[in-house]
Structure formats: C-alpha cells, structure tokens
PDB file of C-alpha atoms in Angstrom:
ATOM      1  CA  UNK A   1       9.586  76.021  53.284  1.00 62.00           C
ATOM      2  CA  UNK A   2       7.543  78.802  54.919  1.00 71.00           C
ATOM      3  CA  UNK A   3       3.951  79.083  53.703  1.00 91.00           C
ATOM      4  CA  UNK A   4       1.002  81.395  54.354  1.00 95.00           C
ATOM      5  CA  UNK A   5      -2.153  80.295  52.572  1.00 96.00           C
ATOM      6  CA  UNK A   6      -5.691  81.659  52.684  1.00 94.00           C
ATOM      7  CA  UNK A   7      -8.557  79.449  51.536  1.00 95.00           C
ATOM      8  CA  UNK A   8     -11.680  81.340  50.541  1.00 92.00           C
ATOM      9  CA  UNK A   9     -14.766  81.255  48.386  1.00 91.00           C
ATOM     10  CA  UNK A  10     -18.538  81.249  48.450  1.00 89.00           C
ATOM     11  CA  UNK A  11     -20.256  79.722  51.459  1.00 88.00           C
ATOM     12  CA  UNK A  12     -20.877  75.987  51.248  1.00 90.00           C
ATOM     13  CA  UNK A  13     -18.201  75.090  48.680  1.00 93.00           C
ATOM     14  CA  UNK A  14     -15.984  73.155  51.106  1.00 94.00           C
ATOM     15  CA  UNK A  15     -13.432  75.764  52.226  1.00 95.00           C
ATOM     16  CA  UNK A  16     -13.106  74.400  55.738  1.00 95.00           C
ATOM     17  CA  UNK A  17     -12.691  70.785  54.638  1.00 96.00           C
ATOM     18  CA  UNK A  18     -10.057  71.737  52.068  1.00 97.00           C
ATOM     19  CA  UNK A  19      -8.253  73.992  54.574  1.00 97.00           C
ATOM     20  CA  UNK A  20      -8.034  71.122  57.045  1.00 98.00           C
ATOM     21  CA  UNK A  21      -6.945  68.636  54.375  1.00 97.00           C
ATOM     22  CA  UNK A  22      -4.284  70.988  53.002  1.00 97.00           C
ATOM     23  CA  UNK A  23      -2.963  71.629  56.513  1.00 98.00           C
ATOM     24  CA  UNK A  24      -2.828  67.871  57.098  1.00 98.00           C
ATOM     25  CA  UNK A  25      -0.906  67.400  53.846  1.00 97.00           C
ATOM     26  CA  UNK A  26       1.716  69.913  55.022  1.00 97.00           C
ATOM     27  CA  UNK A  27       1.971  68.394  58.490  1.00 97.00           C
ATOM     28  CA  UNK A  28       2.605  64.982  56.921  1.00 97.00           C
ATOM     29  CA  UNK A  29       5.691  66.559  55.324  1.00 95.00           C
ATOM     30  CA  UNK A  30       6.950  67.248  58.848  1.00 95.00           C
ATOM     31  CA  UNK A  31       6.110  70.953  58.646  1.00 96.00           C
ATOM     32  CA  UNK A  32       4.855  72.588  61.846  1.00 97.00           C
ATOM     33  CA  UNK A  33       1.434  73.585  60.568  1.00 98.00           C
ATOM     34  CA  UNK A  34      -1.319  75.733  62.049  1.00 98.00           C
ATOM     35  CA  UNK A  35      -4.798  75.898  60.517  1.00 98.00           C
ATOM     36  CA  UNK A  36      -7.083  78.634  61.852  1.00 96.00           C
ATOM     37  CA  UNK A  37     -10.670  79.572  61.128  1.00 95.00           C
ATOM     38  CA  UNK A  38     -11.663  83.245  60.883  1.00 89.00           C
ATOM     39  CA  UNK A  39     -15.260  82.453  59.943  1.00 85.00           C
ATOM     40  CA  UNK A  40     -17.738  83.686  62.611  1.00 80.00           C
ATOM     41  CA  UNK A  41     -19.722  80.473  61.955  1.00 81.00           C
ATOM     42  CA  UNK A  42     -16.825  78.163  62.811  1.00 87.00           C
ATOM     43  CA  UNK A  43     -16.909  74.561  61.574  1.00 93.00           C
ATOM     44  CA  UNK A  44     -13.191  73.719  61.632  1.00 96.00           C
ATOM     45  CA  UNK A  45     -13.576  71.928  64.956  1.00 96.00           C
ATOM     46  CA  UNK A  46     -16.444  69.886  63.512  1.00 95.00           C
ATOM     47  CA  UNK A  47     -14.341  68.862  60.513  1.00 96.00           C
ATOM     48  CA  UNK A  48     -11.398  67.879  62.698  1.00 96.00           C
ATOM     49  CA  UNK A  49     -13.569  66.269  65.368  1.00 94.00           C
ATOM     50  CA  UNK A  50     -12.095  68.450  68.120  1.00 93.00           C
ATOM     51  CA  UNK A  51     -13.263  71.300  70.334  1.00 94.00           C
ATOM     52  CA  UNK A  52     -11.256  74.370  69.338  1.00 95.00           C
ATOM     53  CA  UNK A  53     -10.750  77.872  70.705  1.00 92.00           C
ATOM     54  CA  UNK A  54      -8.462  80.854  70.246  1.00 90.00           C
ATOM     55  CA  UNK A  55      -5.370  79.055  71.529  1.00 92.00           C
ATOM     56  CA  UNK A  56      -3.955  76.487  69.056  1.00 96.00           C
ATOM     57  CA  UNK A  57      -4.204  72.836  70.102  1.00 97.00           C
ATOM     58  CA  UNK A  58      -2.373  69.924  68.506  1.00 97.00           C
ATOM     59  CA  UNK A  59      -4.848  67.672  66.659  1.00 97.00           C
ATOM     60  CA  UNK A  60      -2.305  65.419  64.927  1.00 97.00           C
ATOM     61  CA  UNK A  61       1.493  65.188  65.179  1.00 97.00           C
ATOM     62  CA  UNK A  62       2.779  68.488  63.782  1.00 97.00           C
ATOM     63  CA  UNK A  63      -0.715  69.883  63.108  1.00 98.00           C
ATOM     64  CA  UNK A  64      -2.342  72.536  65.325  1.00 98.00           C
ATOM     65  CA  UNK A  65      -5.753  74.148  64.924  1.00 98.00           C
ATOM     66  CA  UNK A  66      -7.645  77.143  66.332  1.00 96.00           C
ATOM     67  CA  UNK A  67     -10.895  79.045  65.863  1.00 95.00           C
ATOM     68  CA  UNK A  68     -10.449  82.807  66.328  1.00 91.00           C
ATOM     69  CA  UNK A  69     -13.295  84.799  67.857  1.00 83.00           C
ATOM     70  CA  UNK A  70     -13.322  88.360  66.524  1.00 73.00           C
ATOM     71  CA  UNK A  71     -15.762  89.390  69.245  1.00 76.00           C
ATOM     72  CA  UNK A  72     -13.505  88.166  72.056  1.00 71.00           C
ATOM     73  CA  UNK A  73     -10.497  89.859  70.452  1.00 70.00           C
ATOM     74  CA  UNK A  74     -12.486  93.113  70.137  1.00 68.00           C
ATOM     75  CA  UNK A  75     -13.426  93.101  73.829  1.00 71.00           C
ATOM     76  CA  UNK A  76      -9.800  92.613  74.885  1.00 71.00           C
ATOM     77  CA  UNK A  77      -8.605  95.317  72.518  1.00 69.00           C
ATOM     78  CA  UNK A  78     -11.196  97.852  73.691  1.00 68.00           C
ATOM     79  CA  UNK A  79     -10.200  97.153  77.296  1.00 71.00           C
ATOM     80  CA  UNK A  80      -6.591  98.027  76.394  1.00 71.00           C
ATOM     81  CA  UNK A  81      -7.661 101.282  74.720  1.00 69.00           C
ATOM     82  CA  UNK A  82      -9.847 102.166  77.711  1.00 69.00           C
ATOM     83  CA  UNK A  83      -6.893 101.642  80.046  1.00 69.00           C
ATOM     84  CA  UNK A  84      -4.760 104.003  77.934  1.00 69.00           C
ATOM     85  CA  UNK A  85      -7.564 106.563  77.915  1.00 68.00           C
ATOM     86  CA  UNK A  86      -7.694 106.605  81.720  1.00 70.00           C
ATOM     87  CA  UNK A  87      -4.126 107.961  81.727  1.00 67.00           C
ATOM     88  CA  UNK A  88      -4.487 110.401  78.827  1.00 65.00           C
ATOM     89  CA  UNK A  89      -8.043 111.779  78.884  1.00 66.00           C
ATOM     90  CA  UNK A  90      -9.351 114.400  81.352  1.00 67.00           C
ATOM     91  CA  UNK A  91     -11.403 112.845  84.131  1.00 70.00           C
ATOM     92  CA  UNK A  92     -14.544 114.822  83.265  1.00 70.00           C
ATOM     93  CA  UNK A  93     -14.793 113.381  79.733  1.00 62.00           C
ATOM     94  CA  UNK A  94     -13.649 109.855  80.614  1.00 68.00           C
ATOM     95  CA  UNK A  95     -17.192 108.469  81.219  1.00 72.00           C
ATOM     96  CA  UNK A  96     -18.242 109.535  77.722  1.00 67.00           C
ATOM     97  CA  UNK A  97     -15.131 107.950  76.239  1.00 64.00           C
ATOM     98  CA  UNK A  98     -15.827 104.694  78.080  1.00 66.00           C
ATOM     99  CA  UNK A  99     -19.444 104.648  76.847  1.00 69.00           C
ATOM    100  CA  UNK A 100     -18.238 105.172  73.293  1.00 63.00           C
ATOM    101  CA  UNK A 101     -15.703 102.364  73.623  1.00 64.00           C
ATOM    102  CA  UNK A 102     -18.347 100.015  75.010  1.00 66.00           C
ATOM    103  CA  UNK A 103     -20.483 100.614  71.899  1.00 65.00           C
ATOM    104  CA  UNK A 104     -17.454 100.332  69.618  1.00 61.00           C
ATOM    105  CA  UNK A 105     -16.655  96.861  70.979  1.00 60.00           C
ATOM    106  CA  UNK A 106     -19.815  95.537  69.321  1.00 62.00           C
ATOM    107  CA  UNK A 107     -19.387  97.245  65.941  1.00 61.00           C
ATOM    108  CA  UNK A 108     -18.472  95.110  62.879  1.00 58.00           C
ATOM    109  CA  UNK A 109     -15.491  97.327  62.050  1.00 67.00           C
ATOM    110  CA  UNK A 110     -14.006  96.876  65.509  1.00 72.00           C
ATOM    111  CA  UNK A 111     -14.547  93.114  65.382  1.00 75.00           C
ATOM    112  CA  UNK A 112     -12.856  92.780  61.993  1.00 77.00           C
ATOM    113  CA  UNK A 113      -9.983  95.042  63.043  1.00 77.00           C
ATOM    114  CA  UNK A 114      -9.465  93.040  66.240  1.00 80.00           C
ATOM    115  CA  UNK A 115      -9.589  89.801  64.256  1.00 82.00           C
ATOM    116  CA  UNK A 116      -6.906  91.233  61.997  1.00 84.00           C
ATOM    117  CA  UNK A 117      -4.765  91.969  65.070  1.00 84.00           C
ATOM    118  CA  UNK A 118      -4.888  88.321  66.123  1.00 88.00           C
ATOM    119  CA  UNK A 119      -4.161  87.184  62.572  1.00 89.00           C
ATOM    120  CA  UNK A 120      -1.166  89.548  62.502  1.00 89.00           C
ATOM    121  CA  UNK A 121       0.189  87.843  65.619  1.00 91.00           C
ATOM    122  CA  UNK A 122      -0.110  84.425  63.970  1.00 93.00           C
ATOM    123  CA  UNK A 123       1.458  85.577  60.693  1.00 93.00           C
ATOM    124  CA  UNK A 124       4.361  86.948  62.739  1.00 94.00           C
ATOM    125  CA  UNK A 125       4.928  83.478  64.208  1.00 95.00           C
ATOM    126  CA  UNK A 126       5.461  81.856  60.786  1.00 95.00           C
ATOM    127  CA  UNK A 127       9.134  81.011  60.608  1.00 92.00           C
ATOM    128  CA  UNK A 128       9.403  80.762  64.388  1.00 93.00           C
ATOM    129  CA  UNK A 129       6.610  78.704  65.911  1.00 95.00           C
ATOM    130  CA  UNK A 130       5.063  77.528  62.632  1.00 96.00           C
ATOM    131  CA  UNK A 131       6.379  76.596  59.193  1.00 96.00           C
ATOM    132  CA  UNK A 132       2.965  76.810  57.570  1.00 97.00           C
ATOM    133  CA  UNK A 133      -0.140  78.870  58.346  1.00 97.00           C
ATOM    134  CA  UNK A 134      -3.419  77.919  56.645  1.00 97.00           C
ATOM    135  CA  UNK A 135      -6.338  80.321  57.131  1.00 95.00           C
ATOM    136  CA  UNK A 136      -9.859  78.993  56.661  1.00 94.00           C
ATOM    137  CA  UNK A 137     -11.504  82.269  55.699  1.00 90.00           C
ATOM    138  CA  UNK A 138     -15.074  83.432  56.064  1.00 79.00           C
ATOM    139  CA  UNK A 139     -17.158  83.573  52.843  1.00 75.00           C
ATOM    140  CA  UNK A 140     -15.777  85.709  50.042  1.00 77.00           C
ATOM    141  CA  UNK A 141     -17.008  89.170  51.061  1.00 74.00           C
ATOM    142  CA  UNK A 142     -15.707  88.829  54.618  1.00 74.00           C
ATOM    143  CA  UNK A 143     -12.404  87.426  53.390  1.00 78.00           C
ATOM    144  CA  UNK A 144     -11.867  90.319  50.973  1.00 79.00           C
ATOM    145  CA  UNK A 145     -12.576  92.891  53.699  1.00 77.00           C
ATOM    146  CA  UNK A 146     -10.170  91.174  56.064  1.00 76.00           C
ATOM    147  CA  UNK A 147      -7.357  90.900  53.519  1.00 80.00           C
ATOM    148  CA  UNK A 148      -7.720  94.479  52.282  1.00 77.00           C
ATOM    149  CA  UNK A 149      -8.151  96.001  55.755  1.00 72.00           C
ATOM    150  CA  UNK A 150      -4.403  96.659  56.318  1.00 72.00           C
ATOM    151  CA  UNK A 151      -4.248  98.913  53.253  1.00 71.00           C
ATOM    152  CA  UNK A 152      -7.399 100.751  54.359  1.00 65.00           C
ATOM    153  CA  UNK A 153      -6.425 101.156  58.006  1.00 62.00           C
ATOM    154  CA  UNK A 154      -2.877 102.435  57.518  1.00 65.00           C
ATOM    155  CA  UNK A 155      -3.729 105.961  56.208  1.00 64.00           C
ATOM    156  CA  UNK A 156      -6.644 106.246  58.660  1.00 57.00           C
ATOM    157  CA  UNK A 157      -4.388 105.418  61.618  1.00 61.00           C
ATOM    158  CA  UNK A 158      -1.780 107.860  60.297  1.00 65.00           C
ATOM    159  CA  UNK A 159      -4.423 110.593  60.247  1.00 65.00           C
ATOM    160  CA  UNK A 160      -5.427 109.841  63.835  1.00 58.00           C
ATOM    161  CA  UNK A 161      -1.790 109.880  64.920  1.00 60.00           C
ATOM    162  CA  UNK A 162      -1.251 113.306  63.323  1.00 69.00           C
ATOM    163  CA  UNK A 163      -4.335 114.696  65.056  1.00 67.00           C
ATOM    164  CA  UNK A 164      -3.186 113.302  68.392  1.00 59.00           C
ATOM    165  CA  UNK A 165       0.334 114.655  67.874  1.00 64.00           C
ATOM    166  CA  UNK A 166      -1.075 118.141  67.158  1.00 65.00           C
ATOM    167  CA  UNK A 167      -3.204 117.959  70.305  1.00 61.00           C
ATOM    168  CA  UNK A 168      -0.215 116.854  72.381  1.00 56.00           C
ATOM    169  CA  UNK A 169       1.843 119.699  70.924  1.00 53.00           C
ATOM    170  CA  UNK A 170      -0.822 122.197  71.909  1.00 47.00           C
ATOM    171  CA  UNK A 171      -0.873 120.806  75.448  1.00 47.00           C
ATOM    172  CA  UNK A 172       2.916 121.205  75.715  1.00 51.00           C
ATOM    173  CA  UNK A 173       2.701 124.770  74.382  1.00 43.00           C
ATOM    174  CA  UNK A 174       0.081 125.723  76.958  1.00 41.00           C
ATOM    175  CA  UNK A 175       2.111 124.092  79.725  1.00 45.00           C
ATOM    176  CA  UNK A 176       5.143 126.146  78.695  1.00 47.00           C
ATOM    177  CA  UNK A 177       3.144 129.376  78.645  1.00 41.00           C
ATOM    178  CA  UNK A 178       1.956 128.869  82.215  1.00 44.00           C
ATOM    179  CA  UNK A 179       5.425 127.939  83.388  1.00 45.00           C
ATOM    180  CA  UNK A 180       4.943 124.185  83.787  1.00 44.00           C
ATOM    181  CA  UNK A 181       8.389 122.923  82.778  1.00 45.00           C
ATOM    182  CA  UNK A 182       8.011 119.399  84.183  1.00 46.00           C
ATOM    183  CA  UNK A 183       8.991 116.684  81.741  1.00 50.00           C
ATOM    184  CA  UNK A 184       5.916 115.375  79.924  1.00 50.00           C
ATOM    185  CA  UNK A 185       5.142 111.662  80.071  1.00 53.00           C
ATOM    186  CA  UNK A 186       5.075 109.899  76.683  1.00 56.00           C
ATOM    187  CA  UNK A 187       1.557 109.912  75.227  1.00 64.00           C
ATOM    188  CA  UNK A 188       0.298 106.280  75.469  1.00 68.00           C
ATOM    189  CA  UNK A 189      -2.422 106.811  72.850  1.00 66.00           C
ATOM    190  CA  UNK A 190       0.035 108.262  70.348  1.00 68.00           C
ATOM    191  CA  UNK A 191       2.505 105.472  71.042  1.00 75.00           C
ATOM    192  CA  UNK A 192      -0.198 102.858  70.449  1.00 73.00           C
ATOM    193  CA  UNK A 193      -1.325 104.525  67.209  1.00 70.00           C
ATOM    194  CA  UNK A 194       2.227 104.553  65.853  1.00 73.00           C
ATOM    195  CA  UNK A 195       2.697 100.906  66.835  1.00 80.00           C
ATOM    196  CA  UNK A 196      -0.573  99.926  65.156  1.00 76.00           C
ATOM    197  CA  UNK A 197       0.315 101.806  61.982  1.00 77.00           C
ATOM    198  CA  UNK A 198       3.655  99.981  61.825  1.00 83.00           C
ATOM    199  CA  UNK A 199       1.925  96.608  62.355  1.00 85.00           C
ATOM    200  CA  UNK A 200      -0.532  97.248  59.548  1.00 82.00           C
ATOM    201  CA  UNK A 201       2.234  98.292  57.150  1.00 84.00           C
ATOM    202  CA  UNK A 202       4.197  95.177  58.070  1.00 89.00           C
ATOM    203  CA  UNK A 203       1.169  92.900  57.569  1.00 87.00           C
ATOM    204  CA  UNK A 204       0.275  94.484  54.235  1.00 86.00           C
ATOM    205  CA  UNK A 205       3.804  93.832  52.981  1.00 88.00           C
ATOM    206  CA  UNK A 206       3.762  90.263  54.298  1.00 91.00           C
ATOM    207  CA  UNK A 207       0.412  89.474  52.683  1.00 88.00           C
ATOM    208  CA  UNK A 208       1.279  90.950  49.305  1.00 89.00           C
ATOM    209  CA  UNK A 209       4.718  89.347  49.088  1.00 91.00           C
ATOM    210  CA  UNK A 210       4.517  86.139  51.115  1.00 90.00           C
ATOM    211  CA  UNK A 211       0.950  84.803  50.969  1.00 93.00           C
ATOM    212  CA  UNK A 212      -1.220  83.043  48.406  1.00 94.00           C
ATOM    213  CA  UNK A 213      -5.012  82.894  48.270  1.00 94.00           C
ATOM    214  CA  UNK A 214      -6.670  79.689  47.063  1.00 95.00           C
ATOM    215  CA  UNK A 215     -10.237  80.255  45.899  1.00 95.00           C
ATOM    216  CA  UNK A 216     -12.527  77.251  46.257  1.00 96.00           C
ATOM    217  CA  UNK A 217     -15.397  76.793  43.823  1.00 96.00           C
ATOM    218  CA  UNK A 218     -17.823  74.046  42.907  1.00 95.00           C
ATOM    219  CA  UNK A 219     -18.562  73.592  39.178  1.00 93.00           C
ATOM    220  CA  UNK A 220     -21.783  75.598  39.132  1.00 91.00           C
ATOM    221  CA  UNK A 221     -22.704  78.966  37.622  1.00 90.00           C
ATOM    222  CA  UNK A 222     -23.262  81.068  40.749  1.00 89.00           C
ATOM    223  CA  UNK A 223     -20.033  80.095  42.533  1.00 90.00           C
ATOM    224  CA  UNK A 224     -18.180  80.623  39.242  1.00 93.00           C
ATOM    225  CA  UNK A 225     -19.353  84.244  38.928  1.00 91.00           C
ATOM    226  CA  UNK A 226     -18.431  85.023  42.555  1.00 91.00           C
ATOM    227  CA  UNK A 227     -15.018  83.403  42.144  1.00 93.00           C
ATOM    228  CA  UNK A 228     -14.192  85.509  39.089  1.00 93.00           C
ATOM    229  CA  UNK A 229     -15.175  88.714  40.915  1.00 92.00           C
ATOM    230  CA  UNK A 230     -13.159  87.710  43.980  1.00 91.00           C
ATOM    231  CA  UNK A 231     -10.066  87.027  41.873  1.00 92.00           C
ATOM    232  CA  UNK A 232     -10.327  90.485  40.308  1.00 92.00           C
ATOM    233  CA  UNK A 233     -10.679  92.149  43.730  1.00 89.00           C
ATOM    234  CA  UNK A 234      -7.701  90.248  45.101  1.00 89.00           C
ATOM    235  CA  UNK A 235      -5.599  91.319  42.129  1.00 89.00           C
ATOM    236  CA  UNK A 236      -6.649  94.946  42.555  1.00 87.00           C
ATOM    237  CA  UNK A 237      -5.517  94.752  46.197  1.00 85.00           C
ATOM    238  CA  UNK A 238      -2.097  93.442  45.193  1.00 87.00           C
ATOM    239  CA  UNK A 239      -2.712  89.964  46.623  1.00 88.00           C
ATOM    240  CA  UNK A 240      -1.482  86.877  44.818  1.00 92.00           C
ATOM    241  CA  UNK A 241      -3.802  84.117  43.640  1.00 93.00           C
ATOM    242  CA  UNK A 242      -2.774  80.511  44.093  1.00 94.00           C
ATOM    243  CA  UNK A 243      -4.296  77.447  42.470  1.00 95.00           C
ATOM    244  CA  UNK A 244      -8.085  77.576  42.081  1.00 96.00           C
ATOM    245  CA  UNK A 245      -9.579  74.503  43.758  1.00 97.00           C
ATOM    246  CA  UNK A 246     -12.650  73.077  42.004  1.00 97.00           C
ATOM    247  CA  UNK A 247     -14.376  70.883  44.552  1.00 96.00           C
ATOM    248  CA  UNK A 248     -16.882  68.024  44.178  1.00 93.00           C
ATOM    249  CA  UNK A 249     -16.316  67.342  40.492  1.00 92.00           C
ATOM    250  CA  UNK A 250     -18.490  64.494  39.208  1.00 88.00           C
ATOM    251  CA  UNK A 251     -16.914  61.778  37.046  1.00 84.00           C
ATOM    252  CA  UNK A 252     -17.395  62.610  33.345  1.00 78.00           C
ATOM    253  CA  UNK A 253     -19.000  59.265  32.473  1.00 72.00           C
ATOM    254  CA  UNK A 254     -21.609  59.347  35.255  1.00 62.00           C
ATOM    255  CA  UNK A 255     -24.885  58.004  33.723  1.00 63.00           C
ATOM    256  CA  UNK A 256     -28.508  58.522  34.631  1.00 63.00           C
ATOM    257  CA  UNK A 257     -29.954  61.557  36.379  1.00 58.00           C
ATOM    258  CA  UNK A 258     -26.530  63.098  36.924  1.00 71.00           C
ATOM    259  CA  UNK A 259     -25.712  63.064  33.234  1.00 75.00           C
ATOM    260  CA  UNK A 260     -27.141  66.550  32.622  1.00 78.00           C
ATOM    261  CA  UNK A 261     -25.365  67.842  35.720  1.00 84.00           C
ATOM    262  CA  UNK A 262     -22.081  66.544  34.313  1.00 87.00           C
ATOM    263  CA  UNK A 263     -22.679  68.485  31.089  1.00 86.00           C
ATOM    264  CA  UNK A 264     -23.313  71.683  33.070  1.00 88.00           C
ATOM    265  CA  UNK A 265     -20.198  71.266  35.185  1.00 91.00           C
ATOM    266  CA  UNK A 266     -18.108  70.618  32.062  1.00 91.00           C
ATOM    267  CA  UNK A 267     -19.163  74.017  30.704  1.00 93.00           C
ATOM    268  CA  UNK A 268     -18.244  75.685  33.998  1.00 94.00           C
ATOM    269  CA  UNK A 269     -14.867  73.932  34.095  1.00 94.00           C
ATOM    270  CA  UNK A 270     -14.068  75.146  30.579  1.00 93.00           C
ATOM    271  CA  UNK A 271     -14.967  78.698  31.613  1.00 94.00           C
ATOM    272  CA  UNK A 272     -12.745  78.442  34.692  1.00 94.00           C
ATOM    273  CA  UNK A 273      -9.833  77.367  32.510  1.00 92.00           C
ATOM    274  CA  UNK A 274     -10.444  80.380  30.249  1.00 93.00           C
ATOM    275  CA  UNK A 275     -10.652  82.886  33.104  1.00 92.00           C
ATOM    276  CA  UNK A 276      -7.579  81.586  34.941  1.00 92.00           C
ATOM    277  CA  UNK A 277      -5.072  80.794  32.192  1.00 85.00           C
ATOM    278  CA  UNK A 278      -2.081  81.794  34.332  1.00 75.00           C
ATOM    279  CA  UNK A 279      -3.077  79.810  37.428  1.00 78.00           C
ATOM    280  CA  UNK A 280      -3.445  76.126  38.085  1.00 89.00           C
ATOM    281  CA  UNK A 281      -7.042  74.907  38.204  1.00 94.00           C
ATOM    282  CA  UNK A 282      -7.123  71.805  40.395  1.00 95.00           C
ATOM    283  CA  UNK A 283     -10.091  69.452  40.003  1.00 94.00           C
ATOM    284  CA  UNK A 284     -11.044  67.523  43.132  1.00 95.00           C
ATOM    285  CA  UNK A 285     -13.598  64.729  42.730  1.00 93.00           C
ATOM    286  CA  UNK A 286     -16.736  64.304  44.771  1.00 90.00           C
ATOM    287  CA  UNK A 287     -15.742  61.904  47.550  1.00 91.00           C
ATOM    288  CA  UNK A 288     -17.869  59.569  49.605  1.00 85.00           C
ATOM    289  CA  UNK A 289     -18.209  60.045  53.330  1.00 84.00           C
ATOM    290  CA  UNK A 290     -18.596  63.065  55.581  1.00 85.00           C
ATOM    291  CA  UNK A 291     -14.868  63.965  55.310  1.00 89.00           C
ATOM    292  CA  UNK A 292     -14.572  64.619  59.025  1.00 92.00           C
ATOM    293  CA  UNK A 293     -11.738  63.506  61.248  1.00 94.00           C
ATOM    294  CA  UNK A 294      -8.121  62.970  60.311  1.00 94.00           C
ATOM    295  CA  UNK A 295      -8.794  59.512  58.852  1.00 93.00           C
ATOM    296  CA  UNK A 296     -11.306  60.686  56.236  1.00 93.00           C
ATOM    297  CA  UNK A 297      -9.408  63.920  55.533  1.00 96.00           C
ATOM    298  CA  UNK A 298      -6.349  61.860  54.597  1.00 96.00           C
ATOM    299  CA  UNK A 299      -7.890  60.889  51.231  1.00 94.00           C
ATOM    300  CA  UNK A 300      -8.418  64.553  50.345  1.00 95.00           C
ATOM    301  CA  UNK A 301      -4.929  65.401  51.600  1.00 96.00           C
ATOM    302  CA  UNK A 302      -3.556  62.757  49.206  1.00 96.00           C
ATOM    303  CA  UNK A 303      -5.276  64.495  46.288  1.00 95.00           C
ATOM    304  CA  UNK A 304      -3.883  67.883  47.293  1.00 95.00           C
ATOM    305  CA  UNK A 305      -0.399  66.370  47.616  1.00 95.00           C
ATOM    306  CA  UNK A 306      -0.714  64.999  44.093  1.00 94.00           C
ATOM    307  CA  UNK A 307      -1.838  68.433  42.835  1.00 93.00           C
ATOM    308  CA  UNK A 308       1.406  69.929  44.224  1.00 89.00           C
ATOM    309  CA  UNK A 309       0.131  73.313  45.364  1.00 90.00           C
ATOM    310  CA  UNK A 310       3.662  74.382  46.251  1.00 80.00           C
TER     311      UNK A 310
END
C-alpha cells in the first residue's frame, strides 16, 4: 500500500513524536518508510536519537529519516536560476539580476518554494524508493502555506512564462528584421518555467488525490480552536483530512489535582467528536517517559497500529 501522510497541528502538541511513531508502525509492516521533517526548528533527530540531514538515513530496518533545510534548498535553487540567467540575460544587466537573486535567496517565499521543490522530489519517489512517506510538518500556519503553495504558484508561474514567451517572440522578430536568420537557442528560463509549472500541477494533483493530513491536538481549548480552523482551511484547499489524533489524554478516573483537568479535557473531547463527525478521532493516552529512541516510540507505534489509521 502506498501512503503519503502529513502530520500537523499547533506547536508543542507532539507532532514530531507521533510522526516518528507512525513511521515506525509502517516500517514494522515491512513497508519502506521515510519520515521527513519540514519544520525549521527540527526535532525529529532528537526524537529518533540520530543526527539527521537532507539525505535520508536508515534509523531502523526499513525506516529512513531526514530533516529538510529550506534555506539550503533555496540557495541551491537560486544558484541554478543564476546560471540560467548568465546565458539568457544581457551582460550589462546581469549584475543587477545577481544582486536581486542573492536577496531573494533569503526571502521566506523563496525558502518555502524551495522546500516545496524538495518535498516534490520525495513525493515523486513514493512507489519507487519508498512505500510510505510521513511528513512531520511545521506548526499549523506554516503547514497550510506549504500545502496550498502548489495551487498558488501554478497561475503565477504561468503568468511569468507568458511574459517570457512574449519577450522571446519580440527578440526573434527583431532578429528577423535585421536579417539575423541564425537558429535561436531554446530559452533556458522559459524551459525552466514550463517545467516548474508542470511540477506544481503534478504535485497539487498528487496531494489532493493521494495524501491525507492528520491533525494532532491535545485536549485543551486553544489547540482545539486552531485545529478546527486548520481543518476548514485544508478542506477549502481540496486536501483530505485523515484521523484527528488527540494526544496526551489523561485517564478519566484520575483523582486529586488532575481531576479538574480531566473534566476540562472531557468537554474538549466531546467538542472534537461534534466537529469531526465524518473522521476518526483517535485518543492517545499520556505516556510515561521521554518517548525518544526506537524503543520508547514502539509503545506509541503499538497504539497507532491498534487505531488502524489505514
């Protein structure tokens, strides 16, 4: 079974731990599984007890992990664009273009777009190198921007491509008027724009038809409100919601000082059930231990196996 799963939610609710545990549960089924972190404040390596980078490393038989750096991806991408510009832009304006690209490499939009490029590569490997891809997303707002970026970028790239095509057509017209009949080299910038547009359209289709998003929440009021808003935004973007994972649920008969907290979480759990009647709401108990390393993650993986997230 081929799976693409995103795990998202408010910061501090346990997304990374649950991503790692879910990936472990799939690897134990003999699925080639990759779990990647797209959060700028990576903690996946800490949870797994391994040093991670952009290239996946095997952390358990059948389980690979990676932490993607959007900044590093942006620098590499800008270098590629700069190389294309050197062959397509007049020499007198090239320094200005290079200065602009240097500033663009540090902009949030460029970083997120470059991160999306790397994620597109990994999604494309599902079914070939991997059976399952689990994405430990950044907190909710970042995750929503990343997942909706393909739909936003496609018409923008198309507009750039049309502008470039018009400019190239003008250049060919002028060349013909002055008698330059030499065959024109293909425009590398236009070719790259068309290729990027096609990649974004492909990724948008893959995400809306072949991926599920699991929102993680703890049974408290503030995470509940953010989770409901995130679910609505995902639906508006055409993305499919998987089981909602309620983390760190206290036992209902807990006495003493936690008794009032149990009452509050019961109210939140009831509200979650009302807001997500069509989806599974999975309750995961508060577990002892730091839940780091494969050994401790195994207990959480057992719970996710029992929940049967598909």
